[in-house]
PDB file of C-alpha atoms in Angstrom:
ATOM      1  CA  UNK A 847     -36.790 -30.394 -49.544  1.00  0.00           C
ATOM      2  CA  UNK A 848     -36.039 -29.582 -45.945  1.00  0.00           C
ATOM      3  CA  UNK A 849     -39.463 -31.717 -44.886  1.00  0.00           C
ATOM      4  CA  UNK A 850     -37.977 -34.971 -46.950  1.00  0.00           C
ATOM      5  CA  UNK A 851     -34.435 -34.379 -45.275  1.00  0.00           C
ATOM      6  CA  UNK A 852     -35.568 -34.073 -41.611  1.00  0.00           C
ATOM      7  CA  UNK A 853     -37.714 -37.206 -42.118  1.00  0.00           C
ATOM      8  CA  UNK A 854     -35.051 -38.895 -43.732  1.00  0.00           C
ATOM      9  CA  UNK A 855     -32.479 -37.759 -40.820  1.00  0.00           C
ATOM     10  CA  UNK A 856     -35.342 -38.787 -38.055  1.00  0.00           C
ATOM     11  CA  UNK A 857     -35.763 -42.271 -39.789  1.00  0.00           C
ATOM     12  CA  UNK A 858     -31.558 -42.281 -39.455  1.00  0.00           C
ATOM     13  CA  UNK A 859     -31.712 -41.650 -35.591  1.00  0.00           C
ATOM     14  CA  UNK A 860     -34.744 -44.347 -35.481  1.00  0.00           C
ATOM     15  CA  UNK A 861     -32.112 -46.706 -37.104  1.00  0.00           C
ATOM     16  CA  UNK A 862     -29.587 -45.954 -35.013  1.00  0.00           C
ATOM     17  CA  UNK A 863     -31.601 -45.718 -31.490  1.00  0.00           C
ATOM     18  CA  UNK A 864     -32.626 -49.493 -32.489  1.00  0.00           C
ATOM     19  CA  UNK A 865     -29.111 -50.630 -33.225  1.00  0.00           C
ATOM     20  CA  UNK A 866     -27.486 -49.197 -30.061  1.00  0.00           C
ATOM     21  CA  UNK A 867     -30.333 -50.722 -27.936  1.00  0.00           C
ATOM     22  CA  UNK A 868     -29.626 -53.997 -29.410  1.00  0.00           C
ATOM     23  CA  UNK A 869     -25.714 -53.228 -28.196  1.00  0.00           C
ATOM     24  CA  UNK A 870     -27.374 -52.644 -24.900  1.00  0.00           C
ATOM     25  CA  UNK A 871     -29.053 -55.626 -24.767  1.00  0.00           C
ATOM     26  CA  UNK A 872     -26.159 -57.590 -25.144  1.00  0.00           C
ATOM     27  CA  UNK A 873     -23.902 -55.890 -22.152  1.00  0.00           C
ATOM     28  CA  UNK A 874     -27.603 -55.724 -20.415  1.00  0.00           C
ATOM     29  CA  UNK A 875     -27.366 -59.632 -20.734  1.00  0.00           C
ATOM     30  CA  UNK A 876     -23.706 -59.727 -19.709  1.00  0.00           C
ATOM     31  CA  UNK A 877     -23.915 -57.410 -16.796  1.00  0.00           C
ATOM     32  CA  UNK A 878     -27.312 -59.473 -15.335  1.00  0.00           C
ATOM     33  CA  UNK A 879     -24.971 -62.244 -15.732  1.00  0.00           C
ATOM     34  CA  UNK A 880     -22.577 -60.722 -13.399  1.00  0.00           C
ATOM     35  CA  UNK A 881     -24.951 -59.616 -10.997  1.00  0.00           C
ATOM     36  CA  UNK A 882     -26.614 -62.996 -10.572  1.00  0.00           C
ATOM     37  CA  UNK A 883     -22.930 -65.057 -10.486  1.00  0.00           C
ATOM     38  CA  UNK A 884     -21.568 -62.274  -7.940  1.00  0.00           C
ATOM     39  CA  UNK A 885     -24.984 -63.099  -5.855  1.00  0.00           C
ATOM     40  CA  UNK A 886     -24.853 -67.023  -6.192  1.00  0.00           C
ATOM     41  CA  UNK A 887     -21.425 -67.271  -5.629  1.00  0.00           C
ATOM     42  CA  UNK A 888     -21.953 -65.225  -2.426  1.00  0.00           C
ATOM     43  CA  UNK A 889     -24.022 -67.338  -0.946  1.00  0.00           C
ATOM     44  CA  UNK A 890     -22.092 -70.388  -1.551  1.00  0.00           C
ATOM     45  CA  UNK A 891     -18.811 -69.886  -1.176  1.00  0.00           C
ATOM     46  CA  UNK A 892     -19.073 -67.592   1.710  1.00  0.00           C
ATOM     47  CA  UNK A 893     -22.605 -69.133   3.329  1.00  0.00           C
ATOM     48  CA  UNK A 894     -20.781 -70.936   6.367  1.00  0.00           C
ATOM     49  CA  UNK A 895     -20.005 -67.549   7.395  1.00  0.00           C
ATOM     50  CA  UNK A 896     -23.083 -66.220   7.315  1.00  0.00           C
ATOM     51  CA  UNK A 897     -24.276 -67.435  11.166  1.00  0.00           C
ATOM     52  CA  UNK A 898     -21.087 -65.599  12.894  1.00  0.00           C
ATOM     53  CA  UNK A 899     -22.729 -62.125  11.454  1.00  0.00           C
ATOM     54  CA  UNK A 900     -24.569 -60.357  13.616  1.00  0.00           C
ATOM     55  CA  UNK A 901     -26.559 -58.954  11.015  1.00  0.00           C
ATOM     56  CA  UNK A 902     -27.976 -60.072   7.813  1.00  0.00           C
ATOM     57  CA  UNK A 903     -27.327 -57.444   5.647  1.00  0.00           C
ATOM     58  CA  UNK A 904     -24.063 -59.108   4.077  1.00  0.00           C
ATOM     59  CA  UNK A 905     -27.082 -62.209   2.886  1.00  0.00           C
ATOM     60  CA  UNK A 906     -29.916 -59.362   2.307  1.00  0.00           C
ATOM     61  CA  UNK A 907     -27.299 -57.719  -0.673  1.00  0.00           C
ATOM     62  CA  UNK A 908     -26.605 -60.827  -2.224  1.00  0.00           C
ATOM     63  CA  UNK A 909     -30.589 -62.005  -2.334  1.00  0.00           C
ATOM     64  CA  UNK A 910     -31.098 -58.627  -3.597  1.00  0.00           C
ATOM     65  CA  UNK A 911     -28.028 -59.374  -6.475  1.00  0.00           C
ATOM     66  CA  UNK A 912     -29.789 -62.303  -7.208  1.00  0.00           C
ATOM     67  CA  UNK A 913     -33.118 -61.121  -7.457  1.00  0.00           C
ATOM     68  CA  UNK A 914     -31.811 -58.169  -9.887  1.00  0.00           C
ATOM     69  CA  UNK A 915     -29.800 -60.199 -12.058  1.00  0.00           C
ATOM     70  CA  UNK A 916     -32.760 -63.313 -12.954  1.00  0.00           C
ATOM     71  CA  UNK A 917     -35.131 -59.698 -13.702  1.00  0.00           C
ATOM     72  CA  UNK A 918     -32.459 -58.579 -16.041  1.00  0.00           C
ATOM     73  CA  UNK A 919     -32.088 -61.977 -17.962  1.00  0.00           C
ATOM     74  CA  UNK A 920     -36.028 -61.903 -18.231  1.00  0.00           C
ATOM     75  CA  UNK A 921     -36.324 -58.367 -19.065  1.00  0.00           C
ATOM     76  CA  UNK A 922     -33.119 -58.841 -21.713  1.00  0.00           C
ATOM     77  CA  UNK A 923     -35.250 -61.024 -24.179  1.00  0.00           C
ATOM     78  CA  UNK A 924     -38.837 -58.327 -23.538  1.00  0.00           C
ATOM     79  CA  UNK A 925     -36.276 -55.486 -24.627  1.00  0.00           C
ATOM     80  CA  UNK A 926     -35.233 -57.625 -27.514  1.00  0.00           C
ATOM     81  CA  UNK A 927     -38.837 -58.138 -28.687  1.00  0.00           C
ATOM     82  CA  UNK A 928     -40.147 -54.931 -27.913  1.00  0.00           C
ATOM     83  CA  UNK A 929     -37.094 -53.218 -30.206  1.00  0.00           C
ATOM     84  CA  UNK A 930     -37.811 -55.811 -33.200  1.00  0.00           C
ATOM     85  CA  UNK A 931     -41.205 -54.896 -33.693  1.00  0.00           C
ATOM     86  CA  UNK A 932     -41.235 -51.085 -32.462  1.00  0.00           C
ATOM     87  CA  UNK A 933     -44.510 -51.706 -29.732  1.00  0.00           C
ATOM     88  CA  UNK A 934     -44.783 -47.995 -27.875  1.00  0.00           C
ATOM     89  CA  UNK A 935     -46.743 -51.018 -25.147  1.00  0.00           C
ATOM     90  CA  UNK A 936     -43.363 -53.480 -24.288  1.00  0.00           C
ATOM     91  CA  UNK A 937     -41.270 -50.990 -25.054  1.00  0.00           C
ATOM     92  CA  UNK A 938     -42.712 -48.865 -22.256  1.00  0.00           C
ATOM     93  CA  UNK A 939     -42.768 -51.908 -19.922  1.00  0.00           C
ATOM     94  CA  UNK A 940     -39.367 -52.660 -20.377  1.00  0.00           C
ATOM     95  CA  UNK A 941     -38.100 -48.706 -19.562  1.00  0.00           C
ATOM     96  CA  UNK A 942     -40.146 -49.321 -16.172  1.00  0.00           C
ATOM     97  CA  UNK A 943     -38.683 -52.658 -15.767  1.00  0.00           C
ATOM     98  CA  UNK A 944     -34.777 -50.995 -16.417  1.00  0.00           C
ATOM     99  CA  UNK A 945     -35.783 -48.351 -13.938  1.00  0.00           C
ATOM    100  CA  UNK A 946     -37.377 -50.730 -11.768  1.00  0.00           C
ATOM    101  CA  UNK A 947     -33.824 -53.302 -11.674  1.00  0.00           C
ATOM    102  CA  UNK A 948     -31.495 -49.725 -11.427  1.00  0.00           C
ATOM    103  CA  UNK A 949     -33.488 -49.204  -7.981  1.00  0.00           C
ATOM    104  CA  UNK A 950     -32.885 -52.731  -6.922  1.00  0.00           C
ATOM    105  CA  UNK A 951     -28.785 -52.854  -7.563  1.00  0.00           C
ATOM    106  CA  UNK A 952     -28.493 -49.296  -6.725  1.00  0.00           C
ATOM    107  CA  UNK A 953     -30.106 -50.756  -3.222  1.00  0.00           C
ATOM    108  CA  UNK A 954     -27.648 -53.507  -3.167  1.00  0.00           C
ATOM    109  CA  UNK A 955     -24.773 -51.259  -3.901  1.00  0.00           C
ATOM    110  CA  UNK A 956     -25.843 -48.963  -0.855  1.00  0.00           C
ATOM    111  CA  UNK A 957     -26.284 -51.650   1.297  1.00  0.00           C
ATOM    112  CA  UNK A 958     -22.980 -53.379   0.728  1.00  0.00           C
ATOM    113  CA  UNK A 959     -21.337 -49.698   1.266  1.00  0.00           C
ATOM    114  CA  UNK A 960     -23.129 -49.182   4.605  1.00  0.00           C
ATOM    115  CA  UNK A 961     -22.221 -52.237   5.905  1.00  0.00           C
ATOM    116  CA  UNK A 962     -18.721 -52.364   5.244  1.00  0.00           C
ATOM    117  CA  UNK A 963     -18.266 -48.651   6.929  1.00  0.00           C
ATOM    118  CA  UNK A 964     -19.153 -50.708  10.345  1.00  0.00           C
ATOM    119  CA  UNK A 965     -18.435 -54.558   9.041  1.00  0.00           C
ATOM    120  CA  UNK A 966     -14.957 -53.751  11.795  1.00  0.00           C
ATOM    121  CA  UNK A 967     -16.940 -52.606  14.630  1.00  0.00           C
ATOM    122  CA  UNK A 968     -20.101 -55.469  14.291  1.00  0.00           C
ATOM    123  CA  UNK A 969     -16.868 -58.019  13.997  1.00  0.00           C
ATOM    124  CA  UNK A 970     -15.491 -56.712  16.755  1.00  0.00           C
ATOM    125  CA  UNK A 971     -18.381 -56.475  19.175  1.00  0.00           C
ATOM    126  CA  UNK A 972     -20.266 -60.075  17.944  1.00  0.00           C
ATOM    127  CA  UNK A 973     -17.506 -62.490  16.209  1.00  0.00           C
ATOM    128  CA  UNK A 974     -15.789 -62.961  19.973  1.00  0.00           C
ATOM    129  CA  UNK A 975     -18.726 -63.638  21.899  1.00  0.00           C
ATOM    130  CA  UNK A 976     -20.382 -65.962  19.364  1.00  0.00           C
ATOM    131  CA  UNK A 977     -16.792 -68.412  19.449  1.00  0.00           C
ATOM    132  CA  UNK A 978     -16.758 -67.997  23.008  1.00  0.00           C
ATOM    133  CA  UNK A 979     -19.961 -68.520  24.060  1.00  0.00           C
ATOM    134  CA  UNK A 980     -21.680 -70.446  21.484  1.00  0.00           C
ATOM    135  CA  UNK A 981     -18.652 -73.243  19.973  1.00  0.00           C
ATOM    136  CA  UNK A 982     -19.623 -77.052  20.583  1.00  0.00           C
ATOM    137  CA  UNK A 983     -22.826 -75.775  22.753  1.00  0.00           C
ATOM    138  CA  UNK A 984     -26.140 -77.624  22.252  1.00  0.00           C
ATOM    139  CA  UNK A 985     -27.960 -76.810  18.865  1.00  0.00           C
ATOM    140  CA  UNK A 986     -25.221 -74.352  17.590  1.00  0.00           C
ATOM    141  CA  UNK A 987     -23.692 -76.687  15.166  1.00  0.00           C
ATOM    142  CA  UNK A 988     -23.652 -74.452  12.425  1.00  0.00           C
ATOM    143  CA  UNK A 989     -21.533 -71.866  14.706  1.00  0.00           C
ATOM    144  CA  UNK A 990     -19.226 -74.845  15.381  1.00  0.00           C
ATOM    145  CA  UNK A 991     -18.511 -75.787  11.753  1.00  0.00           C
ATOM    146  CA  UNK A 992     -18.550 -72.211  10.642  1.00  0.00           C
ATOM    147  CA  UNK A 993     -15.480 -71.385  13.206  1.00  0.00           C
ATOM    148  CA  UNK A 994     -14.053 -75.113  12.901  1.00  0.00           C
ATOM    149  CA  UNK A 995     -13.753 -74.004   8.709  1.00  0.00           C
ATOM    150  CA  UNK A 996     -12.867 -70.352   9.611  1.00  0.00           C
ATOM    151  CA  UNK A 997      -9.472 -70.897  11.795  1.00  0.00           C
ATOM    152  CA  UNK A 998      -8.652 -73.872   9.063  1.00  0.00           C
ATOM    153  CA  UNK A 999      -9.631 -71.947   6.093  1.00  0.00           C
ATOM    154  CA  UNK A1000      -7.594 -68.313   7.346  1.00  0.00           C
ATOM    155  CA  UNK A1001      -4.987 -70.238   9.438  1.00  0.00           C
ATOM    156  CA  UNK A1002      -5.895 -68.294  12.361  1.00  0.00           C
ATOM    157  CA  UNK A1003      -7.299 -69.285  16.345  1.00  0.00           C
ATOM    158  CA  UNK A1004      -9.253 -67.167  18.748  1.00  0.00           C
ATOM    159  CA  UNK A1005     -11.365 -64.034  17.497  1.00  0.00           C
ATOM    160  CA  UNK A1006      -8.372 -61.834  18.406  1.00  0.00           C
ATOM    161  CA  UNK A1007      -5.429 -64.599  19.573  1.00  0.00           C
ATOM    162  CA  UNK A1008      -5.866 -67.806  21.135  1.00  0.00           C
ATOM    163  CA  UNK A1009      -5.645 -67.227  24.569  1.00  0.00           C
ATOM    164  CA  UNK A1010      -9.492 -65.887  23.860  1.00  0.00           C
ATOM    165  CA  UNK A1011     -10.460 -69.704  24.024  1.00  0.00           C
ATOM    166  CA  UNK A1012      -9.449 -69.969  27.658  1.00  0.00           C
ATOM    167  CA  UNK A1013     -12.488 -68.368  28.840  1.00  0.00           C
ATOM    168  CA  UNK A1014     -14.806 -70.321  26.161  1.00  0.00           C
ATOM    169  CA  UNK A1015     -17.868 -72.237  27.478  1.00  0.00           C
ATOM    170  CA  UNK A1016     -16.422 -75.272  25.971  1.00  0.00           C
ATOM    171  CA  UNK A1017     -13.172 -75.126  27.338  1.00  0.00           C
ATOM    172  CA  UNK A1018     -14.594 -74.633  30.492  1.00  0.00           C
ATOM    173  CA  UNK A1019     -16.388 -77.837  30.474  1.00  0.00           C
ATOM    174  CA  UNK A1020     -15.892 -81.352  30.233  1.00  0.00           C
ATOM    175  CA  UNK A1021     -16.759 -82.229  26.337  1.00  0.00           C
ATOM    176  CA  UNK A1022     -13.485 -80.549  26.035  1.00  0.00           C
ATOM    177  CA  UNK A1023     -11.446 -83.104  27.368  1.00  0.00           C
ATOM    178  CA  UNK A1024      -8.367 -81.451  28.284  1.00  0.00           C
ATOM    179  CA  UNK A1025      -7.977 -79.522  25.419  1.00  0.00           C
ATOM    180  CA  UNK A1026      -7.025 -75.817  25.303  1.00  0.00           C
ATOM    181  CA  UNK A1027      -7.989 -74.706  22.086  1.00  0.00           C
ATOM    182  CA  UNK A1028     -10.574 -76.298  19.610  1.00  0.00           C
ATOM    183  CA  UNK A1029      -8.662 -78.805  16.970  1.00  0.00           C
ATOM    184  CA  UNK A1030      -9.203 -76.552  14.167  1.00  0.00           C
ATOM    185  CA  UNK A1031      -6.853 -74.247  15.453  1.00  0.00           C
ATOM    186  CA  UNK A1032      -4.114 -76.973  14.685  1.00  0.00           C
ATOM    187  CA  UNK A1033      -1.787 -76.704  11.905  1.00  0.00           C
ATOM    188  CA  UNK A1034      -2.612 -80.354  11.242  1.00  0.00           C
ATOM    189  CA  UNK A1035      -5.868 -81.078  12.303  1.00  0.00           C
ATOM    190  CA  UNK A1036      -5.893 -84.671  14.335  1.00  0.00           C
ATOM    191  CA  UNK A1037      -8.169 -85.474  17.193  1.00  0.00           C
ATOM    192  CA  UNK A1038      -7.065 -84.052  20.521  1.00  0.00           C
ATOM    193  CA  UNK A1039      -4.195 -81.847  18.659  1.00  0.00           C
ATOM    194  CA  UNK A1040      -5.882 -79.306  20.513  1.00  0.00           C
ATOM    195  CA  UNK A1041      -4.725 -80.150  23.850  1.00  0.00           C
ATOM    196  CA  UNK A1042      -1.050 -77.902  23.115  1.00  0.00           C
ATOM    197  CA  UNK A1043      -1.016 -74.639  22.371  1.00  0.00           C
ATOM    198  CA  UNK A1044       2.216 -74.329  21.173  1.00  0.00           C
ATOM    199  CA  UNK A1045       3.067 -72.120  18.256  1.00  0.00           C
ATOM    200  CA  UNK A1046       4.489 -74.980  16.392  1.00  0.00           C
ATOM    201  CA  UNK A1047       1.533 -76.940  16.613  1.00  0.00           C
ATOM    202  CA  UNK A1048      -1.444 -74.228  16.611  1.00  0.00           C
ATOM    203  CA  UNK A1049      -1.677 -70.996  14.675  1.00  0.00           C
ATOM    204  CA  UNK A1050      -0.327 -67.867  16.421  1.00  0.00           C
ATOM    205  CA  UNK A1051      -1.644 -65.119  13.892  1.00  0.00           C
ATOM    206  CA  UNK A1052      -1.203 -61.003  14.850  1.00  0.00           C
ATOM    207  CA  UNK A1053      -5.032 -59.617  14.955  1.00  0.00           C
ATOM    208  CA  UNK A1054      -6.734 -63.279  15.193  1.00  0.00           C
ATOM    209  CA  UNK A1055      -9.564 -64.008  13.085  1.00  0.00           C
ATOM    210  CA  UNK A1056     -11.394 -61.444  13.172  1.00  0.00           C
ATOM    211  CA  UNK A1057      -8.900 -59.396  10.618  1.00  0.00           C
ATOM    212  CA  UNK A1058      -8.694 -62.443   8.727  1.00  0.00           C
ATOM    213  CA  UNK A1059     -12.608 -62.430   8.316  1.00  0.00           C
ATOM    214  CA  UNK A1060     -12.494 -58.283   8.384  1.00  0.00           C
ATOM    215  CA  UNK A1061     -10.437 -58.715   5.264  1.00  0.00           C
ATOM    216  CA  UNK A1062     -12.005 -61.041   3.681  1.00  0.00           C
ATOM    217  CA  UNK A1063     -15.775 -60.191   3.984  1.00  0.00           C
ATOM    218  CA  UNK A1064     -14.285 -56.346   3.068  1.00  0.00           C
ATOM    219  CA  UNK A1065     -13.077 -57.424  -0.718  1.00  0.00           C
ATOM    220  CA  UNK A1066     -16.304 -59.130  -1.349  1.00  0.00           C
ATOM    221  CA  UNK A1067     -18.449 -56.451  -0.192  1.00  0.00           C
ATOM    222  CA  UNK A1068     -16.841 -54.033  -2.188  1.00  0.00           C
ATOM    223  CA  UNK A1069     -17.477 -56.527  -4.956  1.00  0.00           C
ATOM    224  CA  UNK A1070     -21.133 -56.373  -4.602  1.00  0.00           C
ATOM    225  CA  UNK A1071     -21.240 -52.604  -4.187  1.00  0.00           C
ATOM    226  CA  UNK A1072     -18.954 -52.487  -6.937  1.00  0.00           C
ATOM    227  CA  UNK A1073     -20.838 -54.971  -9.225  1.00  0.00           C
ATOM    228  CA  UNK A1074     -24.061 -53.374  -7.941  1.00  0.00           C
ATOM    229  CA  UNK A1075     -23.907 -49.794  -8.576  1.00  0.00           C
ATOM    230  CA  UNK A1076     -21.772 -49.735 -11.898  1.00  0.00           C
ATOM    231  CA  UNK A1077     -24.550 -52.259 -13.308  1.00  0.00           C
ATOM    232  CA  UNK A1078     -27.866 -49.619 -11.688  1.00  0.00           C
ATOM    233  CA  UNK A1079     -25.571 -47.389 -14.208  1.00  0.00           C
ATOM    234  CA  UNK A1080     -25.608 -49.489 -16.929  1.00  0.00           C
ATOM    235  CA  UNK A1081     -29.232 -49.775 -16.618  1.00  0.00           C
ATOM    236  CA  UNK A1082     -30.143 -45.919 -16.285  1.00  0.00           C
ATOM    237  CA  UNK A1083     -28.245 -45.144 -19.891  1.00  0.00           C
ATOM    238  CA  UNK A1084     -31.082 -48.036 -21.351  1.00  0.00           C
ATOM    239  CA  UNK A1085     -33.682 -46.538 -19.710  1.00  0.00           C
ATOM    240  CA  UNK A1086     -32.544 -43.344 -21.337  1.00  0.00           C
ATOM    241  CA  UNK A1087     -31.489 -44.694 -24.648  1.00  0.00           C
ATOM    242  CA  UNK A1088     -35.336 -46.520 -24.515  1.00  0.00           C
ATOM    243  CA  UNK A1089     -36.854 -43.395 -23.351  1.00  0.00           C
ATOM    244  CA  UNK A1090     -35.722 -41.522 -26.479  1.00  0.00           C
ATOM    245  CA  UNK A1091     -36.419 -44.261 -29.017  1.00  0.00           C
ATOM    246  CA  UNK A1092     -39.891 -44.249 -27.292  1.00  0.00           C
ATOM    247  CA  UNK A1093     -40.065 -40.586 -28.117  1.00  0.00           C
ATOM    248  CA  UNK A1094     -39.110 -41.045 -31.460  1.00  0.00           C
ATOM    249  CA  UNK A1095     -41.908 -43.863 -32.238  1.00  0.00           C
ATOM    250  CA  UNK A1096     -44.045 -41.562 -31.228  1.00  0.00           C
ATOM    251  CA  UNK A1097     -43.195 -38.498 -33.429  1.00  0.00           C
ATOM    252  CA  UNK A1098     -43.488 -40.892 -36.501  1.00  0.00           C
ATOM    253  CA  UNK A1099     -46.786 -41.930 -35.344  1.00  0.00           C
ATOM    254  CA  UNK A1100     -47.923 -38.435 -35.057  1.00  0.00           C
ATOM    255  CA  UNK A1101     -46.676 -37.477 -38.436  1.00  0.00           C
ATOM    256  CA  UNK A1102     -48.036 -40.089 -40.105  1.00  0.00           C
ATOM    257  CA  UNK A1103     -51.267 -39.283 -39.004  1.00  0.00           C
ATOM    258  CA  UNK A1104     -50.868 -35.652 -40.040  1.00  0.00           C
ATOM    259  CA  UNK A1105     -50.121 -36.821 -43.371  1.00  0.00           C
ATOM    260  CA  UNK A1106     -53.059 -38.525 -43.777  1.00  0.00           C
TER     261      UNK A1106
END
């Protein structure tokens, strides 16, 4: 009697092992979905941005997002499979492949924390030699457009205020044309606005834009790390929840051989 009710109570946790994994599969699903829109949307809405970085590591995290989140869509519909028809084989690939995706976001997470612990100092030391230096110079266009979008987009002028300009390369020469400050630092952007510095015609903002960008690149980074590690966690209870269903398999197996 006691044989026939711990097979019957193992068959109940088999059951239930299959039917929680199939609950996993679904936030699995959702939380790859995050990863990879969190990634994309990174890289697009913030990519103009990405050539006044010193570093790349704010890019490297969102690859990495990206990267994670099309393996967890993939792996989603092997754990699916593997669950329906109870194969020890897939089912063991996809526990390496949950262990192998909780390495990759817990990476991203740890990268987007490290960087934002010196994101101030890198802005800092880089963000006011790049406007100064490199704005309107040959074959830095992509500097010029990112700074032209980010004193228009953060209503801000200068990497700290916008008396930084006056000792700009392009100030200095003659492509500037009289002007003291690019255009983009003007309230309403017209050709040669530039040429008065004014506070009601350019924007005079406390800290410049570098604590606009600070600010900004701050929230999102915490977003990835955010999005990164609480997804590596999501992944680790699978792997877990696989592991013992796995086990289980297994032990059925075993005793059905026995029996015979």
């Amino acid at each position: 009697m006691s044989a026939v009710y711990k097979d019957d109570q193992e068959d109940w946790l088999t059951v239930c092992l299959k039917y929680l994994l199939f609950v996993f599969n679904f936030l699995f699903w959702l939380g790859g979905a995050a990863v990879l829109g969190v990634g994309v949307w990174t890289l697009i809405e913030k990519s103009d941005y990405l050539s006044l970085l010193a570093s790349s590591t704010f890019a490297v995290s969102a690859y990495i997002l990206i990267l994670a989140g099309s393996l967890v869509v993939l792996t989603g519909f092997l754990g699916c499979c593997a669950v329906i028809r109870e194969q020890k084989s897939c089912l063991s690939t996809y526990f390496f492949l949950l262990l192998l995706i909780f390495l990759i976001e817990l990476v991203a997470g740890v990268l987007a924390y490290v960087y934002y612990q010196r994101l101030s100092e890198e802005l800092k030391q880089h963000l006011s030699h790049t406007m100064t230096e490199n704005y309107a110079q040959p074959e830095k266009d992509a500097i010029t457009l990112a700074v032209d979008r980010l004193q228009q987009d953060f209503k801000c002028c200068g990497s700290n205020n916008s008396h930084d300009w006056t000792v700009s390369a392009y100030m200095l020469s003659k492509e500037s044309e009289g002007r003291v400050v690019p255009d983009s630092c003007c309230k309403t952007m017209t050709p040669f606005c530039g040429k008065r510095d004014h506070p009601s015609n350019i924007y005079k903002v406390e800290g410049g834009c570098i604590t606009k960008l600070e600010k900004f690149l701050a929230d999102h980074l915490l977003v990835i790390g955010a999005v990164g590690i609480g997804v590596a966690c999501l992944q680790l209870a699978g792997a877990l929840l696989t592991a013992c269903f796995i086990y289980l398999l297994y032990k059925e197996e075993e005793e059905d051989f026995n029996t015979l």
